[in-house]
Short mmCIF file of C-alpha atoms in Angstrom, two decimals:
data_model
loop_
_atom_site.label_atom_id
_atom_site.label_comp_id
_atom_site.label_asym_id
_atom_site.label_seq_id
_atom_site.Cartn_x
_atom_site.Cartn_y
_atom_site.Cartn_z
CA MET A 1 -20.12 32.23 -16.50
CA LEU A 2 -20.78 28.79 -15.03
CA HIS A 3 -20.69 27.92 -11.36
CA PRO A 4 -17.03 27.08 -10.54
CA VAL A 5 -17.86 23.56 -9.30
CA LEU A 6 -19.86 22.78 -12.44
CA ALA A 7 -17.03 24.16 -14.59
CA MET A 8 -14.55 21.95 -12.70
CA ALA A 9 -16.77 18.88 -13.12
CA ILE A 10 -17.10 19.49 -16.88
CA GLY A 11 -13.33 20.01 -17.20
CA ILE A 12 -12.44 16.80 -15.35
CA VAL A 13 -14.98 14.74 -17.33
CA VAL A 14 -13.53 16.12 -20.57
CA MET A 15 -9.99 15.32 -19.37
CA MET A 16 -10.89 11.72 -18.54
CA GLY A 17 -12.78 11.34 -21.80
CA LEU A 18 -9.75 12.52 -23.77
CA ILE A 19 -7.44 10.10 -21.92
CA ILE A 20 -9.75 7.08 -22.05
CA PHE A 21 -11.51 7.35 -25.41
CA THR A 22 -9.12 9.25 -27.69
CA LYS A 23 -5.45 9.14 -28.66
CA MET A 24 -4.72 12.12 -26.41
CA HIS A 25 -1.85 11.82 -23.93
CA ALA A 26 -2.42 12.80 -20.27
CA PHE A 27 -0.24 15.94 -20.58
CA PRO A 28 -2.26 17.85 -23.22
CA SER A 29 -5.48 16.45 -21.73
CA LEU A 30 -4.70 18.05 -18.37
CA ILE A 31 -3.77 21.38 -19.99
CA ILE A 32 -6.96 21.41 -22.10
CA SER A 33 -9.01 20.61 -19.00
CA ALA A 34 -7.37 23.45 -17.06
CA ILE A 35 -8.00 25.99 -19.83
CA LEU A 36 -11.59 24.80 -20.26
CA ILE A 37 -12.34 25.19 -16.54
CA ALA A 38 -10.79 28.67 -16.53
CA VAL A 39 -12.81 29.79 -19.56
CA LEU A 40 -16.11 28.36 -18.29
CA ALA A 41 -15.70 29.85 -14.80
CA MET A 42 -14.40 33.32 -15.63
CA PRO A 43 -14.36 35.91 -14.26
CA PHE A 44 -12.53 34.61 -11.20
CA GLY A 45 -9.69 35.52 -8.90
CA PRO A 46 -9.18 37.90 -5.96
CA GLU A 47 -10.35 41.50 -6.10
CA GLY A 48 -8.03 43.72 -8.08
CA SER A 49 -6.77 40.86 -10.26
CA VAL A 50 -9.94 39.23 -11.52
CA VAL A 51 -9.34 37.04 -14.58
CA ALA A 52 -11.95 38.01 -17.14
CA THR A 53 -10.19 37.50 -20.47
CA LEU A 54 -9.15 34.46 -22.45
CA THR A 55 -5.54 35.63 -22.30
CA GLY A 56 -5.80 35.79 -18.51
CA CYS A 57 -7.09 32.21 -18.41
CA VAL A 58 -4.10 30.95 -20.36
CA SER A 59 -1.77 32.99 -18.15
CA THR A 60 -3.21 31.34 -15.02
CA VAL A 61 -2.62 27.91 -16.55
CA THR A 62 0.97 28.64 -17.61
CA LYS A 63 1.88 30.14 -14.23
CA GLY A 64 0.60 27.03 -12.46
CA PHE A 65 2.54 24.85 -14.89
CA GLY A 66 5.75 26.85 -14.39
CA ASN A 67 5.54 26.95 -10.60
CA THR A 68 5.15 23.17 -10.40
CA MET A 69 7.92 22.54 -12.93
CA ALA A 70 10.27 24.77 -10.92
CA SER A 71 9.60 22.93 -7.67
CA ILE A 72 9.64 19.33 -8.84
CA GLY A 73 11.07 18.90 -12.36
CA VAL A 74 14.75 18.46 -11.45
CA VAL A 75 13.93 16.12 -8.57
CA ILE A 76 11.95 13.75 -10.81
CA GLY A 77 14.73 13.74 -13.42
CA PHE A 78 17.44 12.93 -10.87
CA GLY A 79 15.24 10.28 -9.24
CA CYS A 80 14.72 8.50 -12.56
CA ILE A 81 18.47 8.46 -13.25
CA MET A 82 19.18 7.12 -9.77
CA GLY A 83 16.57 4.41 -10.31
CA ILE A 84 18.04 3.19 -13.60
CA PHE A 85 21.51 2.87 -12.03
CA LEU A 86 20.04 0.70 -9.27
CA GLU A 87 18.23 -1.34 -11.90
CA LYS A 88 21.03 -1.93 -14.42
CA SER A 89 23.92 -2.40 -11.97
CA GLY A 90 22.38 -5.41 -10.22
CA ALA A 91 21.94 -3.48 -6.95
CA ALA A 92 18.32 -4.65 -6.72
CA LYS A 93 19.38 -8.32 -6.83
CA ARG A 94 22.11 -7.65 -4.27
CA MET A 95 19.51 -6.18 -1.91
CA ALA A 96 17.33 -9.26 -2.46
CA LEU A 97 20.26 -11.53 -1.61
CA THR A 98 20.98 -9.56 1.56
CA ILE A 99 17.35 -9.68 2.67
CA LEU A 100 17.23 -13.42 1.84
CA LYS A 101 20.11 -14.09 4.22
CA LEU A 102 18.30 -12.19 6.97
CA VAL A 103 14.80 -13.59 6.46
CA GLY A 104 15.54 -17.14 5.27
CA VAL A 105 14.39 -19.24 2.33
CA LYS A 106 11.19 -20.39 4.06
CA ASN A 107 9.98 -16.81 3.79
CA CYS A 108 11.15 -16.28 0.22
CA ASP A 109 7.85 -14.55 -0.60
CA VAL A 110 8.63 -11.97 2.09
CA VAL A 111 12.13 -11.60 0.63
CA LEU A 112 10.61 -10.70 -2.74
CA GLY A 113 8.10 -8.31 -1.20
CA LEU A 114 10.66 -6.54 0.99
CA THR A 115 13.04 -6.18 -1.95
CA GLY A 116 10.24 -4.64 -4.00
CA PHE A 117 9.26 -2.48 -1.02
CA VAL A 118 12.76 -0.95 -0.94
CA VAL A 119 13.50 -0.90 -4.67
CA SER A 120 10.27 0.87 -5.67
CA ILE A 121 11.10 4.04 -3.73
CA PRO A 122 13.24 5.33 -6.63
CA VAL A 123 12.46 2.71 -9.34
CA PHE A 124 9.08 2.61 -11.08
CA CYS A 125 7.05 -0.40 -10.01
CA ASP A 126 6.67 -1.63 -13.61
CA SER A 127 10.45 -1.74 -14.10
CA GLY A 128 11.01 -3.16 -10.63
CA PHE A 129 8.65 -6.06 -11.31
CA VAL A 130 10.32 -6.88 -14.61
CA ILE A 131 13.74 -6.87 -12.88
CA LEU A 132 12.68 -9.02 -9.92
CA SER A 133 10.21 -11.35 -11.67
CA SER A 134 13.07 -13.62 -12.75
CA LEU A 135 13.96 -14.01 -9.07
CA ALA A 136 10.32 -14.79 -8.25
CA LYS A 137 10.25 -17.48 -10.94
CA GLU A 138 13.50 -18.94 -9.58
CA PHE A 139 11.97 -19.18 -6.11
CA SER A 140 8.78 -20.72 -7.53
CA ARG A 141 10.74 -23.25 -9.62
CA LEU A 142 12.85 -24.38 -6.67
CA THR A 143 10.38 -24.14 -3.76
CA LYS A 144 7.20 -25.16 -5.68
CA LYS A 145 5.35 -22.10 -4.38
CA SER A 146 2.57 -20.60 -6.52
CA MET A 147 3.40 -17.56 -8.62
CA VAL A 148 0.00 -16.15 -7.61
CA GLY A 149 1.38 -15.69 -4.10
CA LEU A 150 4.99 -14.89 -5.01
CA GLY A 151 4.08 -12.54 -7.84
CA GLY A 152 1.34 -10.89 -5.81
CA ILE A 153 3.56 -10.20 -2.79
CA LEU A 154 6.37 -8.92 -5.02
CA GLY A 155 3.90 -6.77 -6.98
CA MET A 156 2.32 -5.33 -3.85
CA GLY A 157 5.67 -4.63 -2.19
CA LEU A 158 6.58 -2.54 -5.24
CA TYR A 159 3.10 -1.04 -5.51
CA ILE A 160 2.79 0.21 -1.92
CA THR A 161 5.95 2.32 -1.75
CA HIS A 162 5.43 3.49 -5.34
CA PHE A 163 2.28 5.23 -4.11
CA MET A 164 3.23 6.11 -0.54
CA VAL A 165 6.91 7.09 -0.36
CA PRO A 166 8.66 9.99 -2.15
CA PRO A 167 10.82 10.54 -4.17
CA THR A 168 8.54 8.42 -6.36
CA PRO A 169 6.94 11.06 -8.65
CA GLY A 170 3.30 10.60 -7.58
CA PRO A 171 3.60 11.23 -3.83
CA LEU A 172 6.32 13.81 -4.49
CA ALA A 173 3.87 15.74 -6.69
CA VAL A 174 1.18 15.49 -4.00
CA VAL A 175 3.53 17.00 -1.39
CA SER A 176 4.49 19.78 -3.82
CA THR A 177 0.86 20.61 -4.63
CA PHE A 178 -0.16 20.73 -0.96
CA ASN A 179 2.75 23.07 -0.18
CA GLN A 180 1.87 25.37 -3.09
CA HIS A 181 -1.62 25.79 -1.63
CA GLY A 182 -0.45 26.57 1.89
CA ALA A 183 -1.00 23.12 3.45
CA ALA A 184 2.57 22.80 4.74
CA ILE A 185 4.06 19.31 4.47
CA ASP A 186 7.71 18.64 5.21
CA LEU A 187 9.09 16.16 2.66
CA GLY A 188 11.37 14.35 5.12
CA LEU A 189 8.57 13.86 7.62
CA PHE A 190 6.20 12.73 4.86
CA ILE A 191 8.73 10.09 3.78
CA LEU A 192 8.76 8.75 7.34
CA CYS A 193 4.96 8.84 7.55
CA GLY A 194 4.69 7.08 4.20
CA ILE A 195 7.06 4.33 5.30
CA ALA A 196 5.25 3.98 8.64
CA ILE A 197 1.84 3.47 7.00
CA SER A 198 3.36 1.22 4.33
CA VAL A 199 4.57 -1.35 6.87
CA PRO A 200 1.11 -2.56 8.04
CA LEU A 201 -0.09 -2.43 4.43
CA PHE A 202 2.76 -4.73 3.42
CA ILE A 203 2.10 -7.16 6.28
CA PHE A 204 -1.57 -7.30 5.29
CA SER A 205 -0.64 -7.90 1.64
CA VAL A 206 1.67 -10.80 2.59
CA LEU A 207 -1.15 -12.53 4.49
CA LEU A 208 -3.64 -11.81 1.71
CA PHE A 209 -1.50 -13.12 -1.16
CA ARG A 210 -0.37 -16.16 0.80
CA TYR A 211 -4.07 -16.98 0.99
CA PHE A 212 -4.42 -16.43 -2.77
CA GLY A 213 -1.30 -18.53 -3.37
CA ASN A 214 -2.82 -21.43 -1.42
CA LYS A 215 -6.07 -20.99 -3.34
CA TYR A 216 -4.22 -21.34 -6.68
CA PRO A 217 -1.41 -23.77 -5.81
CA ASP A 218 -0.88 -25.14 -9.32
CA LEU A 219 0.62 -22.02 -10.90
CA VAL A 220 4.21 -23.12 -10.31
CA VAL A 221 7.09 -22.51 -12.71
CA PRO A 222 8.23 -25.88 -14.17
CA TYR A 223 11.63 -27.08 -12.99
CA GLU A 224 13.00 -27.52 -16.52
CA ILE A 225 15.55 -24.78 -17.07
CA ASP A 226 17.51 -23.41 -20.00
CA ARG A 227 21.08 -24.17 -18.91
CA SER A 228 22.49 -21.79 -21.49
CA LYS A 229 21.20 -18.85 -19.45
CA TYR A 230 23.30 -19.69 -16.39
CA SER A 231 26.99 -19.34 -15.62
CA PRO A 232 29.05 -22.50 -14.87
CA GLU A 233 29.12 -21.55 -11.18
CA GLN A 234 25.32 -21.23 -11.09
CA LEU A 235 24.88 -24.56 -12.87
CA VAL A 236 26.90 -26.30 -10.14
CA VAL A 237 24.55 -24.84 -7.53
CA LEU A 238 21.46 -25.77 -9.57
CA ASP A 239 22.65 -29.37 -9.94
CA ARG A 240 23.20 -29.61 -6.20
CA ILE A 241 19.70 -28.22 -5.56
CA ALA A 242 18.23 -30.75 -8.03
CA ALA A 243 20.00 -33.57 -6.19
CA LYS A 244 18.56 -32.37 -2.88
CA GLN A 245 15.07 -32.26 -4.33
CA ALA A 246 15.48 -35.77 -5.75
CA ASN A 247 16.33 -36.97 -2.23
CA ASN A 248 13.43 -34.98 -0.71
CA GLU A 249 15.85 -32.81 1.26
CA ASP A 250 14.80 -29.34 2.34
CA LEU A 251 16.51 -26.42 0.65
CA VAL A 252 18.35 -23.95 2.86
CA THR A 253 19.08 -20.26 2.55
CA GLU A 254 22.67 -20.93 1.48
CA ASP A 255 21.47 -22.70 -1.66
CA PHE A 256 19.81 -19.55 -2.93
CA ALA A 257 22.57 -17.32 -1.62
CA GLU A 258 25.11 -19.27 -3.68
CA LEU A 259 22.86 -19.18 -6.74
CA LEU A 260 22.51 -15.40 -6.57
CA GLY A 261 26.04 -14.83 -5.32
CA ALA A 262 27.50 -16.46 -8.42
CA GLU A 263 26.56 -13.32 -10.35
CA LYS A 264 28.80 -10.27 -10.33
CA LEU A 265 26.85 -7.81 -8.20
CA PRO A 266 27.75 -4.61 -6.33
CA SER A 267 28.26 -4.84 -2.57
CA ALA A 268 25.29 -4.76 -0.23
CA GLY A 269 26.59 -1.67 1.56
CA LEU A 270 26.90 0.31 -1.67
CA SER A 271 23.56 -0.92 -3.01
CA PHE A 272 21.63 0.10 0.09
CA ALA A 273 23.64 3.31 0.56
CA THR A 274 22.82 4.55 -2.95
CA LEU A 275 19.13 4.12 -2.14
CA LEU A 276 19.12 5.34 1.45
CA VAL A 277 21.58 8.27 1.40
CA PRO A 278 19.11 10.77 -0.15
CA ILE A 279 16.34 9.65 2.22
CA ILE A 280 18.66 10.05 5.24
CA LEU A 281 19.84 13.49 4.08
CA ILE A 282 16.27 14.74 3.50
CA PHE A 283 15.23 13.44 6.92
CA ALA A 284 18.33 14.99 8.57
CA ASN A 285 17.27 18.36 7.17
CA THR A 286 13.85 17.90 8.76
CA LEU A 287 15.39 16.84 12.08
CA VAL A 288 17.88 19.71 12.27
CA GLY A 289 15.06 22.17 11.59
CA GLN A 290 13.34 20.96 14.78
CA ILE A 291 16.38 21.42 17.06
CA ALA A 292 16.42 24.99 18.37
CA VAL A 293 20.08 24.87 19.46
CA LEU A 294 21.27 24.13 15.91
CA LYS A 295 19.18 26.72 14.08
CA GLY A 296 21.36 29.26 12.26
CA THR A 297 24.60 27.35 12.90
CA ALA A 298 27.08 26.28 10.23
CA VAL A 299 26.10 22.64 10.82
CA ALA A 300 22.43 23.43 10.26
CA ASN A 301 23.24 25.34 7.07
CA VAL A 302 25.31 22.47 5.66
CA VAL A 303 22.68 19.85 6.56
CA SER A 304 19.94 22.06 5.12
CA PHE A 305 21.89 22.37 1.86
CA LEU A 306 22.62 18.64 1.58
CA GLY A 307 19.06 17.79 2.59
CA GLN A 308 17.45 19.68 -0.26
CA PRO A 309 15.88 16.99 -2.50
CA VAL A 310 17.78 18.18 -5.58
CA ILE A 311 21.17 17.96 -3.82
CA ALA A 312 20.37 14.71 -1.96
CA LEU A 313 19.32 12.96 -5.17
CA PHE A 314 22.30 14.38 -7.07
CA ILE A 315 24.63 12.81 -4.49
CA SER A 316 22.89 9.47 -4.99
CA LEU A 317 23.06 9.93 -8.76
CA CYS A 318 26.84 10.41 -8.51
CA MET A 319 27.15 7.30 -6.33
CA GLY A 320 25.30 5.34 -8.99
CA ALA A 321 27.38 6.68 -11.88
CA PHE A 322 30.84 6.50 -10.31
CA LEU A 323 30.48 3.61 -7.83
CA LEU A 324 27.60 1.27 -8.76
CA CYS A 325 28.41 1.54 -12.48
CA ALA A 326 32.16 1.99 -12.07
CA SER A 327 32.87 -0.78 -14.60
CA TYR A 328 30.75 0.88 -17.30
CA ASP A 329 32.43 3.05 -19.93
CA LYS A 330 31.41 6.67 -20.43
CA LYS A 331 29.19 5.94 -23.44
CA THR A 332 27.21 3.25 -21.61
CA CYS A 333 26.76 5.38 -18.49
CA VAL A 334 25.62 8.42 -20.46
CA GLY A 335 23.31 6.15 -22.46
CA LEU A 336 21.64 4.98 -19.24
CA MET A 337 21.13 8.59 -18.17
CA GLN A 338 19.64 9.36 -21.57
CA GLU A 339 17.23 6.43 -21.20
CA ALA A 340 16.21 7.66 -17.74
CA CYS A 341 15.62 11.19 -19.06
CA ARG A 342 13.32 9.79 -21.75
CA ASP A 343 11.32 8.05 -19.01
CA ALA A 344 11.29 11.15 -16.81
CA GLY A 345 10.09 13.55 -19.52
CA PRO A 346 6.43 12.47 -19.71
CA ILE A 347 6.18 12.28 -15.91
CA VAL A 348 7.58 15.80 -15.44
CA PHE A 349 5.18 17.24 -18.01
CA ILE A 350 2.16 15.40 -16.58
CA THR A 351 3.07 16.55 -13.07
CA ALA A 352 3.47 20.18 -14.17
CA ALA A 353 0.20 20.00 -16.10
CA GLY A 354 -1.46 18.78 -12.91
CA GLY A 355 -0.02 21.89 -11.23
CA ALA A 356 -1.69 24.02 -13.92
CA LEU A 357 -5.02 22.32 -13.25
CA GLY A 358 -4.58 22.88 -9.52
CA ALA A 359 -3.81 26.56 -10.03
CA VAL A 360 -7.04 27.04 -12.00
CA ILE A 361 -9.18 25.09 -9.52
CA ASN A 362 -7.71 27.17 -6.70
CA ALA A 363 -8.19 30.48 -8.54
CA THR A 364 -11.83 29.78 -9.43
CA GLY A 365 -12.65 28.89 -5.82
CA ALA A 366 -14.26 25.58 -6.84
CA ALA A 367 -12.37 23.51 -4.28
CA GLY A 368 -13.31 25.86 -1.41
CA ILE A 369 -16.97 25.79 -2.40
CA MET A 370 -16.94 21.98 -2.51
CA ALA A 371 -15.21 21.83 0.85
CA ASN A 372 -17.88 24.02 2.43
CA TRP A 373 -20.61 21.81 0.99
CA ILE A 374 -18.93 18.70 2.38
CA VAL A 375 -18.48 20.24 5.84
CA ALA A 376 -22.15 21.25 5.81
CA THR A 377 -23.23 17.63 5.14
CA GLY A 378 -21.33 16.42 8.20
CA ILE A 379 -19.20 13.91 6.26
CA PRO A 380 -15.86 13.34 8.06
CA GLY A 381 -13.18 15.33 6.26
CA ILE A 382 -10.79 12.36 5.99
CA LEU A 383 -13.26 10.57 3.71
CA VAL A 384 -12.95 13.30 1.07
CA PRO A 385 -9.38 12.47 -0.14
CA ILE A 386 -10.19 8.77 0.19
CA ILE A 387 -13.19 9.09 -2.15
CA ILE A 388 -11.49 11.53 -4.54
CA GLY A 389 -8.51 9.16 -4.92
CA VAL A 390 -10.70 6.27 -6.07
CA ILE A 391 -12.79 8.49 -8.36
CA MET A 392 -9.66 9.86 -10.05
CA ARG A 393 -8.07 6.41 -10.47
CA PHE A 394 -10.92 4.14 -11.49
CA PRO A 395 -11.72 5.42 -15.01
CA GLN A 396 -8.25 6.12 -16.41
CA GLY A 397 -5.81 3.64 -14.87
CA SER A 398 -2.78 5.85 -14.16
CA GLY A 399 -2.03 6.15 -10.46
CA THR A 400 0.41 9.02 -10.98
CA THR A 401 -2.12 11.03 -13.00
CA ALA A 402 -4.80 10.26 -10.39
CA MET A 403 -2.55 11.51 -7.57
CA ILE A 404 -1.68 14.70 -9.45
CA THR A 405 -5.29 15.45 -10.40
CA GLY A 406 -6.63 14.51 -6.97
CA SER A 407 -4.12 16.71 -5.15
CA ALA A 408 -5.14 19.65 -7.36
CA ILE A 409 -8.70 19.22 -6.04
CA ILE A 410 -7.93 18.38 -2.40
CA ALA A 411 -5.09 20.82 -1.57
CA PRO A 412 -7.20 24.00 -1.92
CA MET A 413 -9.84 22.44 0.37
CA MET A 414 -7.51 21.91 3.32
CA GLY A 415 -8.31 25.19 5.06
CA VAL A 416 -11.98 24.15 5.31
CA LEU A 417 -11.87 20.37 5.75
CA GLY A 418 -10.09 20.64 9.11
CA ILE A 419 -7.94 17.50 8.76
CA ASN A 420 -4.23 16.95 9.17
CA PRO A 421 -2.50 17.62 5.81
CA TYR A 422 -0.22 14.58 6.19
CA LEU A 423 -3.21 12.29 6.70
CA ALA A 424 -5.06 13.89 3.77
CA ALA A 425 -2.07 13.53 1.44
CA MET A 426 -1.49 9.90 2.49
CA ALA A 427 -5.20 9.10 2.08
CA LEU A 428 -5.15 10.45 -1.46
CA CYS A 429 -1.95 8.57 -2.38
CA LEU A 430 -3.30 5.38 -0.81
CA THR A 431 -6.65 5.23 -2.58
CA THR A 432 -5.24 6.06 -6.01
CA MET A 433 -3.95 2.46 -5.86
CA CYS A 434 -7.54 1.30 -6.21
CA PRO A 435 -8.20 -0.55 -8.39
CA SER A 436 -5.51 -2.04 -10.63
CA TYR A 437 -7.32 -3.80 -13.46
CA LEU A 438 -7.47 -3.97 -17.26
CA ASN A 439 -6.84 -0.27 -17.95
CA ASP A 440 -3.66 -0.26 -15.84
CA SER A 441 -0.29 -1.10 -17.44
CA TYR A 442 1.01 -2.49 -14.13
CA PHE A 443 -1.89 -4.98 -14.04
CA HIS A 444 -0.63 -6.47 -17.30
CA VAL A 445 3.00 -6.48 -16.11
CA VAL A 446 2.09 -8.41 -12.95
CA THR A 447 -0.23 -10.73 -14.87
CA ASN A 448 2.14 -11.59 -17.71
CA PHE A 449 5.40 -11.84 -15.78
CA SER A 450 3.72 -13.98 -13.09
CA GLY A 451 2.33 -16.33 -15.73
CA MET A 452 -1.29 -15.72 -14.70
CA ASP A 453 -4.25 -15.55 -17.05
CA ILE A 454 -6.48 -12.45 -16.99
CA LYS A 455 -9.29 -14.17 -15.08
CA THR A 456 -6.98 -15.34 -12.27
CA SER A 457 -5.33 -11.94 -12.05
CA LEU A 458 -8.69 -10.17 -11.75
CA LYS A 459 -9.65 -12.54 -8.91
CA THR A 460 -6.38 -12.08 -7.05
CA TRP A 461 -4.26 -9.07 -7.98
CA SER A 462 -7.19 -6.71 -8.71
CA ILE A 463 -9.02 -7.76 -5.54
CA GLY A 464 -5.79 -7.22 -3.59
CA SER A 465 -5.41 -3.73 -5.05
CA ILE A 466 -8.84 -2.93 -3.55
CA LEU A 467 -8.47 -4.64 -0.17
CA VAL A 468 -5.00 -3.26 0.66
CA PRO A 469 -5.98 0.43 0.28
CA ALA A 470 -9.30 -0.31 2.01
CA PHE A 471 -7.36 -1.69 4.99
CA GLY A 472 -5.09 1.36 4.93
CA SER A 473 -8.06 3.71 4.76
CA VAL A 474 -9.42 2.22 7.99
CA ILE A 475 -6.06 2.93 9.66
CA LEU A 476 -6.07 6.54 8.43
CA VAL A 477 -9.68 7.11 9.54
CA ILE A 478 -8.77 5.87 13.02
CA LEU A 479 -5.65 8.06 13.10
CA SER A 480 -7.73 11.09 12.06
CA LEU A 481 -9.69 10.76 15.31
CA PHE A 482 -6.52 11.49 17.29
CA ILE A 483 -4.33 13.55 14.92
CA HIS A 484 -5.63 16.93 13.77
#
């Protein structure tokens, strides 16, 4: 028998080695790591049910896998389907147009970032960037702003909520893992906390990438356009914009509104409602649970039912299928759901495998031992999830895998670390952003669709993916002094 912490360290190193250096997918790598830790650390477990056989080790792993799958699998599947409806129906562009009218063309970079900020809550940031990059290029072509700034602000708007706001799978898995280990986190309240901390992060990222945009002003999309890709109505608007530019006239918000409005898009109300309804229902469930007068009433029971993540996301899914995609035939709509299910499958399995790893780490007592060591050194507890997040992310590139693995380590420590579980969960989600570089698929999406070369992207996007979570970590450390 090895010391539980040493067994855990060996298991995690093996997992990362399999992901980074072999053809092994994250799902089997996590399962192998969990079984290896269990075997190396046995016997383990509470008195009366000590795991001391190889069969018992596998049983611990499968139970952890099943418990996580039961709590989160359906939610991830429904969330992916909702996201693809928002993507394919044009709802994302409609939201961009609405935000453009509110913010104005002079802040078109903020328009892109805010659109990404909203869209990435259900839509994966990679897909969101691909969808909205054409809009970023349009803004760059017409306003002569650098794609380093526009692409960076769009990318970071998508990136921040992808890591900080459920029902995106990563933070959703973190909440689930914390709850399974007794560190109670209400999903509705965590959504609000995630949005609250995301706002200053987004403001910081706007200032940072505006600086980068000014530093690399020449990366502008050429004005030459392929007229075959535009409708006759859009070409009229483009010709009018070209005439204005020839006369050195400033462009106004209406120019872009007409350009985007010429496309057939769903209404703004429906687009935002499809996104916000599940969030509002989940939060309403949290709110009703805090009002003593309503507890046990029919109203509370109905709100509690509708506010369950599975039901809330199913309602949004139905809105997407029957309202956003009303013009689609049955075959097309079912095909979109099938595509979303293909995307959801690997995420569900990776998340459940992370639950298996967490179950083993908890059963062996490794996390508790580490927590006691950390407390004994006098290191502030809030620094532990911050450091673990970076360690989990840096070698293997996947933020979702880093969040799942990190939460499996941190959640069992919560009883000893003495920090607020919401702050700990947010700290972990935040620092698994850091860094986005060559081993991260999103790095290449941002780089290629922004038209940057690798060197420029490393100097701007990668640096931003370090500075933004560093700024957020300072905020969380300060909050930890007052919130326990």
